[in-house]
Amino acid sequence: MKKLAFILLMISTVTVAQRGYKDSNRIGIGAGLTQLNIYTNNFTVTPENGWIGGLSVRGNYYNNWQMSYGMFFTDSNFSIPTLKGLQQTQTNFKLSAVQIYIVPSYVFIEDHLNLEFGPVLQVNGKLGVDKDDENNSLLDQPGLIAKDIVDVSKINANFYIGINGGFKNVRARIGYQYGLTNFFGNLKNNDNVKLLGEKMKGNIGLISGQITIYL
């Protein structure tokens, strides 16, 4: 993954250098907060807060169009109602992921305001859940426990739209991602899910807000 990040940034830097006829071409370091929701009919999902951070390169492409390249790491969270013994509680699930994006952006005000939109490739592992909560029973799916639904799809495609606004060296980046692939598609391999005979389907909805410092 480190090699992939290095290659991505090298390609981006070369591309930006070739288009460097304006002063807005630069590498950015960003960090901020997320709120993750999963749109599904299988569970009652409560969005929870998380974080995101990484590197990006923004460069001129053609006229008022720019391209943004980036790799971000995120720990995002959501919760589902469960039973722990006889007590109802919200069980938190953590999604740790790497996101790679190459998105065009339209410049409304040079060095101050861009509209960004485009694809995001997300690579993640299993959902994280506290060991003490692994055997909590899911209220919405009797017969399943928390650890039955952690093996989600490892590669997901999202669509991103957002705004990038502020000053030349410091920008606020606010965006929304919608998952185009079935986040719960891999659960069909779980034996307990198979017994239910119900298709598990969900799509990611991720809101993020970041502060980016451009070097």
XYZ file of C-alpha atoms in Angstrom:
215
model
C 0.000 0.000 0.000
C 2.901 2.374 0.700
C 4.337 1.611 -2.759
C 0.960 2.340 -4.336
C 0.755 5.683 -2.521
C 4.260 6.618 -3.691
C 3.517 5.695 -7.320
C 0.231 7.615 -7.267
C 1.857 10.763 -5.933
C 4.766 10.525 -8.393
C 2.394 10.221 -11.357
C 0.319 13.079 -10.031
C 3.363 15.310 -9.514
C 4.594 14.706 -13.053
C 1.159 15.416 -14.490
C 0.830 18.605 -12.476
C 4.288 19.775 -13.536
C 3.280 19.408 -17.177
C 0.246 21.602 -16.567
C 1.992 24.063 -14.288
C 1.077 27.278 -16.037
C -0.882 28.553 -13.016
C 0.066 28.853 -9.380
C -2.707 26.584 -8.080
C -0.833 23.319 -8.710
C 0.263 21.904 -5.378
C 0.377 18.965 -2.963
C -2.083 19.027 -0.083
C -2.109 17.428 3.357
C -5.621 17.061 4.739
C -7.429 15.736 7.794
C -10.937 15.918 9.173
C -14.076 14.166 10.366
C -16.497 11.693 8.802
C -20.008 10.439 9.426
C -20.802 7.010 8.009
C -24.254 5.668 7.163
C -25.213 2.423 5.446
C -28.405 2.535 3.397
C -30.022 -0.865 3.874
C -33.365 -2.527 4.556
C -31.697 -5.291 6.565
C -30.658 -3.264 9.615
C -31.506 -0.066 11.452
C -28.269 1.871 11.057
C -27.284 4.908 13.128
C -24.514 7.073 11.595
C -21.528 7.681 13.844
C -18.477 9.941 13.686
C -14.974 9.023 12.544
C -11.876 10.560 10.968
C -10.129 10.831 7.601
C -6.676 12.036 6.550
C -4.163 11.784 3.737
C -2.389 13.358 0.774
C -3.685 14.859 -2.447
C -2.403 16.645 -5.524
C -4.506 19.260 -7.311
C -3.454 20.508 -10.719
C -4.719 22.401 -13.746
C -6.085 20.336 -16.588
C -7.875 22.470 -19.188
C -9.257 25.997 -19.002
C -11.387 26.131 -15.808
C -10.993 22.401 -15.129
C -8.585 20.835 -12.678
C -7.848 17.261 -11.605
C -7.410 16.028 -8.046
C -5.518 12.866 -7.149
C -5.354 11.519 -3.634
C -5.033 8.709 -1.143
C -6.810 8.926 2.200
C -7.015 6.697 5.266
C -10.207 6.620 7.285
C -11.703 5.067 10.398
C -15.464 5.569 10.114
C -18.236 4.212 12.327
C -21.880 3.215 12.412
C -23.996 1.393 14.978
C -26.803 -1.179 14.942
C -29.285 -2.019 17.749
C -28.489 -5.299 19.497
C -29.239 -7.326 22.591
C -26.443 -7.937 25.073
C -27.935 -10.519 27.345
C -31.358 -9.036 28.100
C -30.276 -5.426 27.653
C -30.797 -3.508 24.424
C -27.748 -1.539 23.315
C -26.167 0.066 20.251
C -23.205 -1.936 18.957
C -20.553 0.081 17.146
C -18.915 -1.149 13.944
C -15.709 0.456 12.663
C -14.764 0.621 8.979
C -11.023 1.114 8.426
C -10.277 1.830 4.784
C -7.945 3.310 2.215
C -9.579 5.500 -0.419
C -7.987 6.385 -3.751
C -9.596 8.984 -5.962
C -8.961 10.722 -9.271
C -11.656 13.351 -9.712
C -12.122 16.346 -11.994
C -13.100 19.694 -10.501
C -14.550 22.852 -11.985
C -13.016 26.150 -10.877
C -15.681 28.721 -10.012
C -13.236 31.171 -8.410
C -9.532 30.643 -9.089
C -7.591 29.724 -5.932
C -10.787 29.943 -3.868
C -13.674 27.663 -4.919
C -13.921 24.336 -6.804
C -16.725 21.835 -7.382
C -15.352 18.270 -7.321
C -16.993 15.048 -8.487
C -15.878 11.607 -9.586
C -15.059 8.007 -8.631
C -13.450 6.747 -5.435
C -11.925 3.280 -5.051
C -12.198 2.033 -1.471
C -10.188 -0.895 -0.105
C -11.086 -2.049 3.409
C -10.826 -5.000 5.734
C -13.496 -6.561 7.922
C -15.589 -4.346 10.161
C -14.157 -3.850 13.611
C -16.297 -4.583 16.663
C -15.320 -4.702 20.336
C -14.583 -8.220 21.509
C -17.126 -7.844 24.330
C -19.824 -7.093 21.714
C -19.050 -9.805 19.144
C -21.821 -12.095 20.407
C -24.500 -9.425 20.753
C -27.726 -10.498 19.014
C -28.922 -8.262 16.162
C -32.425 -6.962 16.862
C -33.287 -6.628 13.171
C -32.041 -10.089 12.225
C -32.879 -12.701 14.892
C -30.461 -15.576 14.590
C -27.480 -13.371 13.751
C -24.887 -11.960 16.097
C -22.573 -8.991 15.575
C -19.591 -10.976 14.325
C -21.732 -12.598 11.598
C -21.801 -9.345 9.612
C -18.215 -8.091 9.881
C -16.910 -9.781 6.705
C -18.135 -7.098 4.303
C -17.022 -6.510 0.703
C -13.309 -5.632 0.630
C -13.347 -3.509 -2.533
C -16.040 -0.874 -2.989
C -16.668 1.777 -5.627
C -18.073 5.114 -4.454
C -19.097 8.304 -6.234
C -17.896 11.553 -4.676
C -19.250 15.080 -4.967
C -18.106 18.053 -2.917
C -16.741 21.564 -2.736
C -13.210 22.751 -2.075
C -13.151 26.340 -0.897
C -11.033 28.843 0.970
C -7.644 30.391 0.218
C -4.665 29.419 -1.912
C -2.801 27.579 0.854
C -5.657 26.520 3.157
C -8.933 25.027 1.986
C -12.010 23.455 3.552
C -13.106 20.331 1.696
C -16.661 19.120 2.279
C -18.019 16.155 0.365
C -20.391 13.225 0.155
C -19.748 9.704 -1.097
C -22.388 7.196 -2.178
C -21.498 3.536 -2.558
C -22.224 2.109 -6.012
C -21.476 -1.469 -4.967
C -23.142 -3.772 -2.436
C -21.289 -3.225 0.831
C -22.858 -6.355 2.360
C -22.393 -8.521 -0.750
C -19.749 -10.724 0.865
C -22.108 -11.760 3.696
C -23.659 -14.355 1.381
C -20.685 -16.563 2.328
C -21.583 -16.584 6.029
C -23.315 -19.814 7.070
C -25.686 -18.114 9.500
C -26.705 -15.574 6.864
C -27.358 -18.413 4.417
C -29.777 -19.983 6.901
C -31.866 -16.796 6.917
C -32.429 -17.044 3.175
C -32.414 -13.245 2.971
C -30.278 -11.167 0.632
C -28.083 -8.663 2.435
C -27.723 -5.391 0.581
C -26.348 -2.017 1.630
C -24.767 1.078 0.133
C -22.261 3.387 1.797
C -23.178 6.993 2.543
C -20.166 8.932 3.802
C -20.058 12.629 4.685
C -16.600 14.119 5.216
C -15.245 17.517 6.160
C -11.534 18.273 5.988
C -9.031 21.073 6.265
C -6.338 20.840 3.594
C -3.027 22.672 3.745
C -1.386 23.050 0.315
C 2.401 23.123 0.242
